mmCIF file of C-alpha atoms in Angstrom:
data_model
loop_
_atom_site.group_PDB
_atom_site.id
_atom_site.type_symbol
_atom_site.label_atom_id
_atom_site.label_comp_id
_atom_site.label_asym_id
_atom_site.label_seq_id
_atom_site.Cartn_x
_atom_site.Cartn_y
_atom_site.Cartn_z
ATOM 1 C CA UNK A 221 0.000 0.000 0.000
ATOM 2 C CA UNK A 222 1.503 3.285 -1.258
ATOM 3 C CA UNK A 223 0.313 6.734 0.241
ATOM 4 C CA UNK A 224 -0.928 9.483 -2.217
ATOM 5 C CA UNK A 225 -2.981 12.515 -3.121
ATOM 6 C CA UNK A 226 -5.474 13.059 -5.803
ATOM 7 C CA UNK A 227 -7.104 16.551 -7.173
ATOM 8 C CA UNK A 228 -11.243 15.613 -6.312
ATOM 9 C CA UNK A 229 -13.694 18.228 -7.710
ATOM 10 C CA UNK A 230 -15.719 18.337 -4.625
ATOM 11 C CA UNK A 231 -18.607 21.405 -5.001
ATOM 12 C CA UNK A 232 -19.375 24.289 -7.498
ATOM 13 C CA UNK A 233 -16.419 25.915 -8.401
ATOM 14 C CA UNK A 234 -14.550 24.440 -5.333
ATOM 15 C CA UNK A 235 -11.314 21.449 -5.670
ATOM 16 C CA UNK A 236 -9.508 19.829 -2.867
ATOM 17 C CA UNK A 237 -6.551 17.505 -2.599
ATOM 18 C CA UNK A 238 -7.561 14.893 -0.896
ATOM 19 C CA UNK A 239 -5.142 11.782 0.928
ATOM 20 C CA UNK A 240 -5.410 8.137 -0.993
ATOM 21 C CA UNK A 241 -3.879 4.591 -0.687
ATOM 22 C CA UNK A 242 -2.803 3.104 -4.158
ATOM 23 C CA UNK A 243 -2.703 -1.014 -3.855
ATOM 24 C CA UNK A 244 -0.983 -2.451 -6.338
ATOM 25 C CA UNK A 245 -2.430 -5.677 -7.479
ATOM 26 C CA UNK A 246 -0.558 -8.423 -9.178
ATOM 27 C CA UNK A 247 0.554 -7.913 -12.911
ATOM 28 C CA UNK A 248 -0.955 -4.467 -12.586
ATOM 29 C CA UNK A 249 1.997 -1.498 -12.907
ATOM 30 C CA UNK A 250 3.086 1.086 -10.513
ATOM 31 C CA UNK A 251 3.257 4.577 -12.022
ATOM 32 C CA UNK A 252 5.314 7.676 -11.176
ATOM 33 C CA UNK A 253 3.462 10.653 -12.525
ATOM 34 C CA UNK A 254 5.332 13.478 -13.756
ATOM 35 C CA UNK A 255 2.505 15.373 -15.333
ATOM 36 C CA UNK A 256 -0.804 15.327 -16.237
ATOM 37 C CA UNK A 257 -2.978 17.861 -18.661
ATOM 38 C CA UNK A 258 -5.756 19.863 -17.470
ATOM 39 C CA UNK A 259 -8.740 20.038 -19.942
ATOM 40 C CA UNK A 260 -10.235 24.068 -20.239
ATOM 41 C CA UNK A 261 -13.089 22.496 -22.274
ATOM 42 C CA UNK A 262 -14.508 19.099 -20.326
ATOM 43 C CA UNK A 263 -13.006 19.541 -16.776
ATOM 44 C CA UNK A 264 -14.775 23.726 -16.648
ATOM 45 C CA UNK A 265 -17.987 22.276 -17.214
ATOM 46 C CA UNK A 266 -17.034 19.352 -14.637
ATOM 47 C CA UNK A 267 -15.635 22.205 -12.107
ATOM 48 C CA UNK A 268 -19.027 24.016 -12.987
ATOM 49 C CA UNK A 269 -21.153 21.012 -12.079
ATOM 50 C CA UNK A 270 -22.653 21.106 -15.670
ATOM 51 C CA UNK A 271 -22.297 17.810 -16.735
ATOM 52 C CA UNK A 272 -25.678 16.898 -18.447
ATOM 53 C CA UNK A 273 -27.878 14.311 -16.554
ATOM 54 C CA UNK A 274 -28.330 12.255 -19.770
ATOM 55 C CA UNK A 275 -24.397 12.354 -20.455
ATOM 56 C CA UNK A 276 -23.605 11.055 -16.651
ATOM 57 C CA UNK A 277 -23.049 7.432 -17.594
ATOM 58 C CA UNK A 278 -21.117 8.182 -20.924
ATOM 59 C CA UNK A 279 -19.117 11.045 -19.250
ATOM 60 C CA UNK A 280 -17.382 8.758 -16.792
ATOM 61 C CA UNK A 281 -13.866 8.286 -16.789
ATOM 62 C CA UNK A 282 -11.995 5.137 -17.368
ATOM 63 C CA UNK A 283 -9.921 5.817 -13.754
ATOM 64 C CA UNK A 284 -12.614 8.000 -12.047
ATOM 65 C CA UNK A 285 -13.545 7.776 -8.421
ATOM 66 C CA UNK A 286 -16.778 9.424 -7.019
ATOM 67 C CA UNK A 287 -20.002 10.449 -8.959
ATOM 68 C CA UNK A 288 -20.800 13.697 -10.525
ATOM 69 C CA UNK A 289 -21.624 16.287 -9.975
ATOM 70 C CA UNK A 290 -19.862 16.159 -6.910
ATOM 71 C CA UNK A 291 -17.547 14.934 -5.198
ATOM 72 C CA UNK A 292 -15.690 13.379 -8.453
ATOM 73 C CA UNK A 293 -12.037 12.957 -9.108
ATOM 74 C CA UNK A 294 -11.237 12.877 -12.881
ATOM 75 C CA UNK A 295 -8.758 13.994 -15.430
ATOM 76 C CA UNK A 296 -7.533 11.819 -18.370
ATOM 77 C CA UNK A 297 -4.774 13.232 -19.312
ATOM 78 C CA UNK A 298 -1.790 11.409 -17.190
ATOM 79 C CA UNK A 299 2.068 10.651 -17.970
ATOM 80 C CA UNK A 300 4.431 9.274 -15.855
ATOM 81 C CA UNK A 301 7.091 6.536 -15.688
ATOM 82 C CA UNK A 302 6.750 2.752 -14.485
ATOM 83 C CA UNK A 303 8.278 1.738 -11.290
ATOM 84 C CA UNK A 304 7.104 -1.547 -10.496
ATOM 85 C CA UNK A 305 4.818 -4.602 -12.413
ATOM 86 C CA UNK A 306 5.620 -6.159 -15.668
ATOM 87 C CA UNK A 307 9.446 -6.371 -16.058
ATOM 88 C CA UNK A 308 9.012 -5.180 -20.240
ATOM 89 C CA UNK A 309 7.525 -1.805 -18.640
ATOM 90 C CA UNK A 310 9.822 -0.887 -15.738
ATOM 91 C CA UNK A 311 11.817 2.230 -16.249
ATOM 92 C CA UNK A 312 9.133 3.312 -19.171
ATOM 93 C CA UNK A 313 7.358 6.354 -19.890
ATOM 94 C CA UNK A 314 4.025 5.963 -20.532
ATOM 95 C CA UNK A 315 0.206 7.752 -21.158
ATOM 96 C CA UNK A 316 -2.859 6.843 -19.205
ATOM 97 C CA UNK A 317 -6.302 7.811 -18.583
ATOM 98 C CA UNK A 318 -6.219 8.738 -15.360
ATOM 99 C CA UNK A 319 -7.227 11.546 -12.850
ATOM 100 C CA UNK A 320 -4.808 14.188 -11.567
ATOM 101 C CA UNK A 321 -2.947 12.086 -8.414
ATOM 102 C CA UNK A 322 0.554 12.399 -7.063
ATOM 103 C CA UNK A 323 3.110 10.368 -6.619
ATOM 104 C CA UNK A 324 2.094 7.192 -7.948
ATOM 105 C CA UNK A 325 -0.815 5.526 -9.617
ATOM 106 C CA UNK A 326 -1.725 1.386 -10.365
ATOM 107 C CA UNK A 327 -3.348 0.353 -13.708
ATOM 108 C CA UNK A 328 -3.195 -2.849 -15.762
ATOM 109 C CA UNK A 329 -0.870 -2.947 -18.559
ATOM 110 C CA UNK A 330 -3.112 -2.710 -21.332
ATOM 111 C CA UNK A 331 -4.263 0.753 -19.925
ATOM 112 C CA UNK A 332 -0.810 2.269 -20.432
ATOM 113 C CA UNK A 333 0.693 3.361 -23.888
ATOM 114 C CA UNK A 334 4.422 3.909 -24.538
ATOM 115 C CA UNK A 335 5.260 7.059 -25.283
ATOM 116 C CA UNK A 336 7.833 7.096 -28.629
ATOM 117 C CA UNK A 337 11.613 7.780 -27.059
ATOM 118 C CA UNK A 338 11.629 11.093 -28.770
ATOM 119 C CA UNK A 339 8.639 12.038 -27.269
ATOM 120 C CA UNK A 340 9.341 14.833 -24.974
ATOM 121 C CA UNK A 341 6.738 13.341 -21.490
ATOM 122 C CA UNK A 342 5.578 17.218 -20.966
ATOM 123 C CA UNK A 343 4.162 17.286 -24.618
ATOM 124 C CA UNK A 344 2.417 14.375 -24.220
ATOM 125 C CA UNK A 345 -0.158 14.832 -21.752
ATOM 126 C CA UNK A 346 -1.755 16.802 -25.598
ATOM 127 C CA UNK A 347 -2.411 12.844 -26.489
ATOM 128 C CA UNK A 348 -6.285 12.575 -25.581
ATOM 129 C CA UNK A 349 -6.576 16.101 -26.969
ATOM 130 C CA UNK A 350 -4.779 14.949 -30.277
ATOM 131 C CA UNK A 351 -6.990 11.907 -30.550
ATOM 132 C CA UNK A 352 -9.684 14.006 -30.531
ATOM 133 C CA UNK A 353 -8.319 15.848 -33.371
ATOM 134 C CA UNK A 354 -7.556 12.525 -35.542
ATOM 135 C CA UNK A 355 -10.544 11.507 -35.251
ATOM 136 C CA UNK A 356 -11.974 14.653 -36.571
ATOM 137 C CA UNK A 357 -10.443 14.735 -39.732
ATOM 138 C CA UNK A 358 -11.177 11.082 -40.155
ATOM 139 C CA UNK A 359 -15.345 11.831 -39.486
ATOM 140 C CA UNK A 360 -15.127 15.072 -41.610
ATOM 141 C CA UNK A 361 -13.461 13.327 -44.909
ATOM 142 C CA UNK A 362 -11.165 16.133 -45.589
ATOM 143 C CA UNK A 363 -8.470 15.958 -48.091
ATOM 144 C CA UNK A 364 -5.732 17.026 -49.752
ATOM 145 C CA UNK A 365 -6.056 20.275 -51.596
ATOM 146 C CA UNK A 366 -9.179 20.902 -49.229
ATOM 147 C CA UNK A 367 -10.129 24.077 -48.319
ATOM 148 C CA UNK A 368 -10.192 24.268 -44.557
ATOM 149 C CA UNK A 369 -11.602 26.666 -41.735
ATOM 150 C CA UNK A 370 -11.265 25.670 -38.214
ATOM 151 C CA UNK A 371 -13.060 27.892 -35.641
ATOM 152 C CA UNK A 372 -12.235 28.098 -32.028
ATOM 153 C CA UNK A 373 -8.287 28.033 -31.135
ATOM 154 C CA UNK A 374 -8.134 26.452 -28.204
ATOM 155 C CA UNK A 375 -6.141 23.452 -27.911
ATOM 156 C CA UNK A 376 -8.498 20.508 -29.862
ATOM 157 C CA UNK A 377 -8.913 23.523 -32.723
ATOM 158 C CA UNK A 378 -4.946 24.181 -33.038
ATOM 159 C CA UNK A 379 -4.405 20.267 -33.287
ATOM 160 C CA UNK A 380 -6.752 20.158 -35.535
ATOM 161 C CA UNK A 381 -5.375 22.958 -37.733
ATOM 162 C CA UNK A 382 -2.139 21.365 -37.252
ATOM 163 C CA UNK A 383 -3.423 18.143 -38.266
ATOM 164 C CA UNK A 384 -5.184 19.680 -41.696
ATOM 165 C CA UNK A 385 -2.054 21.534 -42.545
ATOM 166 C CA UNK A 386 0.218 18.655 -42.880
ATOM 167 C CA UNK A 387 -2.028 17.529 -45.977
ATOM 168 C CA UNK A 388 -0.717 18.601 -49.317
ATOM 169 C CA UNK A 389 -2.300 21.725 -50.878
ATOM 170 C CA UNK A 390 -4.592 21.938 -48.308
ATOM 171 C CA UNK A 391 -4.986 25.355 -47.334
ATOM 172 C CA UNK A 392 -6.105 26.340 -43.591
ATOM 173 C CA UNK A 393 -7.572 29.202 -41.715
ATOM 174 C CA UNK A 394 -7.878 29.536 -37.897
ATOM 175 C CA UNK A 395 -11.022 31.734 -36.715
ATOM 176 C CA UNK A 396 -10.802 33.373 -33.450
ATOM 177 C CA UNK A 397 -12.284 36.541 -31.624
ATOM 178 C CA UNK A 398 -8.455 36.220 -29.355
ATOM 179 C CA UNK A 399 -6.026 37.562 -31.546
ATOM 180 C CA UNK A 400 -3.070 36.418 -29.600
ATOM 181 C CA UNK A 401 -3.903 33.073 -31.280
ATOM 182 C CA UNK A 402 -2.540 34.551 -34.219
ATOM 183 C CA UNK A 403 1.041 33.459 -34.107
ATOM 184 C CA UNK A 404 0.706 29.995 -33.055
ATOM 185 C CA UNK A 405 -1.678 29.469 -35.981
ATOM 186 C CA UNK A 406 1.190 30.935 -37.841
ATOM 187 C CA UNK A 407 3.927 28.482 -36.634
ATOM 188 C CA UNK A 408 1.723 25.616 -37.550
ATOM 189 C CA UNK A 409 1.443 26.746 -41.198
ATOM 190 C CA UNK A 410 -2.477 28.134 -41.111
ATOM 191 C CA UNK A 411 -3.531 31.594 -41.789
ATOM 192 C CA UNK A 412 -5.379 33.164 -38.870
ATOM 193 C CA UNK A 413 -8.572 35.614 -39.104
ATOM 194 C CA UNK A 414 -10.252 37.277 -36.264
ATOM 195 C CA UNK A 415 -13.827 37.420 -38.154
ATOM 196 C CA UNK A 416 -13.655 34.623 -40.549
ATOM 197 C CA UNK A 417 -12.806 36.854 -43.518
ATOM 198 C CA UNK A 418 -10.881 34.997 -46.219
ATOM 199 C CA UNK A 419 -12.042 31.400 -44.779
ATOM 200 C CA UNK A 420 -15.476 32.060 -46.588
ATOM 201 C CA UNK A 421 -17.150 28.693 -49.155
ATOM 202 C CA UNK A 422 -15.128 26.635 -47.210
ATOM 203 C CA UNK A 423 -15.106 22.822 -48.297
ATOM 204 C CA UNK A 424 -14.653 21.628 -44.851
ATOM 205 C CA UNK A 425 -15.283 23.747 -41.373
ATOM 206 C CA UNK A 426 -14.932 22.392 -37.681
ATOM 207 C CA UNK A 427 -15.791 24.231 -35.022
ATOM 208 C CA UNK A 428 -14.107 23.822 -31.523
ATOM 209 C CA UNK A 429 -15.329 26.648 -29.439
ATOM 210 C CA UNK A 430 -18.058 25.562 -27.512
ATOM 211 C CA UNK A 431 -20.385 28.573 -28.412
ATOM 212 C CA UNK A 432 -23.598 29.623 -30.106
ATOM 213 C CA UNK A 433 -21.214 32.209 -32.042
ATOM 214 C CA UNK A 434 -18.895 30.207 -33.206
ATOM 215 C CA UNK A 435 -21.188 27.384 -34.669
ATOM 216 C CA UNK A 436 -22.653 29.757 -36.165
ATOM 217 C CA UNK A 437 -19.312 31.328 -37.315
ATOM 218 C CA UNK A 438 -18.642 28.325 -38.470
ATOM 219 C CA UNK A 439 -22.087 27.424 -40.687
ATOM 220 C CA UNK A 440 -21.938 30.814 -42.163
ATOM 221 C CA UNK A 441 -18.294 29.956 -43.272
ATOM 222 C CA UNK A 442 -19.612 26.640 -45.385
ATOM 223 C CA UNK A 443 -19.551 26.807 -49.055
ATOM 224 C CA UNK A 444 -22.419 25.109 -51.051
ATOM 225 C CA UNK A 445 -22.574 21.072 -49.995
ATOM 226 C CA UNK A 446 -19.832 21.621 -47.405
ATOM 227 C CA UNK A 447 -19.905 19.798 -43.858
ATOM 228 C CA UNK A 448 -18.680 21.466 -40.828
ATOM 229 C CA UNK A 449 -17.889 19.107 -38.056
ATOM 230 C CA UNK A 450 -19.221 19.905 -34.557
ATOM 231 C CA UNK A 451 -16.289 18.710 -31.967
ATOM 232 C CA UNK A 452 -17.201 20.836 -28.941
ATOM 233 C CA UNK A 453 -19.172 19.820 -26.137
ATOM 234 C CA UNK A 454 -21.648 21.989 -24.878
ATOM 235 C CA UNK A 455 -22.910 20.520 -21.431
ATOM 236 C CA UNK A 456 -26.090 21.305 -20.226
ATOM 237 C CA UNK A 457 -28.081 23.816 -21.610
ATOM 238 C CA UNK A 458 -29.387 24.976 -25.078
ATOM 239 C CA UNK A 459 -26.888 26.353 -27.999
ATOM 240 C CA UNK A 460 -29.295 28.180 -30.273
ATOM 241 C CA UNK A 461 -28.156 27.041 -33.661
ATOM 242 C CA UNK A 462 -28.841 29.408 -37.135
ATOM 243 C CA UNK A 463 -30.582 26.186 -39.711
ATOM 244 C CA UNK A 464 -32.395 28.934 -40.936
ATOM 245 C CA UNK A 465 -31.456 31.450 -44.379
ATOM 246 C CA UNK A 466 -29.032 29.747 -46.578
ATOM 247 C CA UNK A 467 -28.295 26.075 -44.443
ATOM 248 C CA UNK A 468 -30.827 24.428 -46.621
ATOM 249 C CA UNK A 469 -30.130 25.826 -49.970
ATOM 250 C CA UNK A 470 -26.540 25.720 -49.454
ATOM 251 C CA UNK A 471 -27.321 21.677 -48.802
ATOM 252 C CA UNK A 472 -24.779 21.729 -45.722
ATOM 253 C CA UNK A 473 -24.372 18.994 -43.702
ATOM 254 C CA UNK A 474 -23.660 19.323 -39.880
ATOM 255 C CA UNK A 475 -21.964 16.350 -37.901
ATOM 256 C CA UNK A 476 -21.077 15.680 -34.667
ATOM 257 C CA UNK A 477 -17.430 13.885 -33.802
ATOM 258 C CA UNK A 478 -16.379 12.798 -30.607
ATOM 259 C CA UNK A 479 -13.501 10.365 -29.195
ATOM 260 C CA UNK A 480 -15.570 7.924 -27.317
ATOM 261 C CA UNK A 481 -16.115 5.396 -30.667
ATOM 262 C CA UNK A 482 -12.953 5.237 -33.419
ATOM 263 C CA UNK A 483 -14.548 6.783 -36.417
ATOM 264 C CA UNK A 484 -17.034 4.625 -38.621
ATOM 265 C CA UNK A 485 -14.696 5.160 -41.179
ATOM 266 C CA UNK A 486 -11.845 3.379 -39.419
ATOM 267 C CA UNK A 487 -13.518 1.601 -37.031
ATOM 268 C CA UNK A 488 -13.005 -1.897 -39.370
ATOM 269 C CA UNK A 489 -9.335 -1.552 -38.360
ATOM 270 C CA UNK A 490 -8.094 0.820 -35.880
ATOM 271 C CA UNK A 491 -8.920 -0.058 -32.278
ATOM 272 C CA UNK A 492 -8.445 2.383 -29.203
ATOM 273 C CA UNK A 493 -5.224 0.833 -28.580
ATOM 274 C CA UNK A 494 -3.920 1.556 -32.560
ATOM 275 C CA UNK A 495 -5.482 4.775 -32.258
ATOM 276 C CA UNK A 496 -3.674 6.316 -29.569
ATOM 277 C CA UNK A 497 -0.343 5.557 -30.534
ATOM 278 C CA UNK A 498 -0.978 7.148 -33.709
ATOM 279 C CA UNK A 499 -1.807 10.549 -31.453
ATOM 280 C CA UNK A 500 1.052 10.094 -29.353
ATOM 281 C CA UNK A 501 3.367 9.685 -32.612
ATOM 282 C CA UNK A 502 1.687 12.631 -33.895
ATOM 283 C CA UNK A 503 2.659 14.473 -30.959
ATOM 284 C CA UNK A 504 6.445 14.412 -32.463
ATOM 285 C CA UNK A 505 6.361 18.082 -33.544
ATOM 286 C CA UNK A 506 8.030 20.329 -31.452
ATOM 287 C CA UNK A 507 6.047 23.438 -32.664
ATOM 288 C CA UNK A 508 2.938 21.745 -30.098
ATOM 289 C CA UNK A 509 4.960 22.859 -27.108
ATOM 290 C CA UNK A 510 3.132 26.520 -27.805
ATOM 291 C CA UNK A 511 -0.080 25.059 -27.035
ATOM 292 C CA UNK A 512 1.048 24.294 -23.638
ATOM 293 C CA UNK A 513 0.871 27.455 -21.668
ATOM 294 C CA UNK A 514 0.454 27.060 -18.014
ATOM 295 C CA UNK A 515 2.468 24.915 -15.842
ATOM 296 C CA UNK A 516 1.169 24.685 -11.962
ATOM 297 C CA UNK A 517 2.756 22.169 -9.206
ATOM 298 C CA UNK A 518 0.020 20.119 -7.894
ATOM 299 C CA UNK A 519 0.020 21.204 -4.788
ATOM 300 C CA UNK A 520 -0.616 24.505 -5.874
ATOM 301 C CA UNK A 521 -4.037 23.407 -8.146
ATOM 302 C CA UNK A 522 -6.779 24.201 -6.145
ATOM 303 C CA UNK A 523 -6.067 27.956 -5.463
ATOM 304 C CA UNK A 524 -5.018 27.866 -9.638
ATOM 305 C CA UNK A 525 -7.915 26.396 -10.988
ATOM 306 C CA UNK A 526 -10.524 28.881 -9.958
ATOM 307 C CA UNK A 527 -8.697 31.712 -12.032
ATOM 308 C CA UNK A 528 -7.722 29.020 -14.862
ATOM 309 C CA UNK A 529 -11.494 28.141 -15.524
ATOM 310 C CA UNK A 530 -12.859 31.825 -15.135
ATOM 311 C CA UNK A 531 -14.769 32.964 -18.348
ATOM 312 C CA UNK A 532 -12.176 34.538 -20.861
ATOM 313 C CA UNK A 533 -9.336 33.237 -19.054
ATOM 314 C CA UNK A 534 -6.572 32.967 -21.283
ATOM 315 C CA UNK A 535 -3.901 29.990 -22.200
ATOM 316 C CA UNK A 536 -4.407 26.694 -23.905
ATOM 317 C CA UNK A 537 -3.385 23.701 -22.076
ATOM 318 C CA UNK A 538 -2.388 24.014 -18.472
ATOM 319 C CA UNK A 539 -0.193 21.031 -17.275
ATOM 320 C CA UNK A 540 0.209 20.242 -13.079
ATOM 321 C CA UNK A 541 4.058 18.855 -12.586
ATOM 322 C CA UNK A 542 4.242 16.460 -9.867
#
């Protein structure tokens, strides 16, 4: 039995670390974390207690403890290095699904995924984030030579830009209100626009910002018999969506991606396992270390999160160091 501490979301707008016992069962591994990522998108509305009550049961994460809305620990963002289990592993750095916990943290083997040797461990807590982002582009179709707008420049929305970019002739414009955004769309190759002009008949838009404005940014940025792909989640509430003027007899289609299920279009042969080395692999470019902007030790996370999940807080990813 190993003593440690965990970040638990334990009221409105309130976090506490609270004192744990890791066991660590046979053939299971012993983890060291060194850091783990903080999702601005999914762990605000958690911190807000606005998960929906129909999304409680699909929301839960593969390592949580508790229930939501409160008290829940979660996170799923988690790297670290084995020290103890399978003999192949020890001495490894590896990803996980797993809340924010110091110190150490048990999982079977087959929840763990090596991170490539050039991998730099800080960079990789982006891996869930850049799964997300894979399986975007996979769901949306897009190609090379595509013309593509991404709205919303947060961290999924930059991936994905990144992502779309690397295709050949493909030619990419980041929409955001923030125009500080501006030069890491720039390092990644994609124009930036504060408005949306010049990212207009669009063949393919996705929209990342989690807003009624930028949905609707993003529709009105569809050229005829485009698709924009929905990737944000909104939580509870309504997001009033514009299918009114031109959406019909521009014939635009509007789809919804999210990680949980491997695309439909890869589904016949990449499994979760396949799927997330690919997003650690793709994690290889050193111009991603931009999108990490905020680096907190964990002891100091409760009194940071409040101002790191206020409305128009800047940063992208925030990362707690253990």
């Amino acid at each position: 039995h190993i003593g440690t501490r965990a970040l638990w979301y334990v009221g409105a707008r309130e976090c506490a670390l609270n004192d744990e016992i890791v066991t660590l069962s046979i053939g299971h591994a012993l983890v060291r974390t060194l850091y783990s990522g903080v999702s601005r998108g999914t762990e605000r509305l958690i911190f807000e207690g606005r998960v929906p009550a129909s999304e409680i049961e699909r929301m839960k994460g593969p390592n949580m403890a508790g229930a939501f809305p409160f008290p829940v620990k979660y996170g799923y963002c988690a790297v670290g290095v084995v020290e103890d289990g399978p003999a192949h592993l020890i001495g490894r750095s590896v990803f996980a699904l797993h809340p924010h916990q110091q110190a150490r943290f048990a999982l079977p083997p087959e929840q763990l995924t090596l991170l490539p040797a050039s991998l730099s461990p800080r960079r990789a807590v982006l891996a869930a984030n850049m799964e997300t982002a894979l399986n975007a582009l996979w769901d949306s179709g897009v190609g090379p030579g595509d013309s593509i707008a991404v709205v919303g420049a947060g961290v999924v929305g930059l991936l994905v830009a990144s992502l779309a970019a690397r295709l050949p002739g493909a030619d990419v414009t980041i929409v955001d209100i923030d125009t500080s955004r501006a030069s890491v769309a720039a390092s990644l190759g994609c124009r930036f626009s504060s408005d949306g002009a010049g990212a207009e008949d669009a063949d393919i838009v996705f929209h990342t910002s989690a807003s009624a404005t930028g949905l609707n940014k993003a529709i009105a940025l569809a050229g005829f018999e485009g698709t924009i792909i929905e990737l944000s989640w909104h939580g509870a509430g309504d997001t009033p969506v514009a299918l009114g003027g031109a959406f019909h007899s521009r014939r635009l289609r509007l789809i919804s991606s999210q990680v949980g299920h491997v695309s439909d279009s890869r589904r016949a042969r990449w499994s979760y396992a396949r799927r997330m080395a690919k997003a650690l692999e793709l994690l290889g470019d050193e111009r991603l270390d931009a999108l990490i902007t905020d680096d907190i030790p964990f002891a100091d996370a409760p009194a940071r999160l409040l101002a790191l999940f206020a409305p128009g807080a800047k940063g992208l990813t925030a990362v707690l160091s253990y």
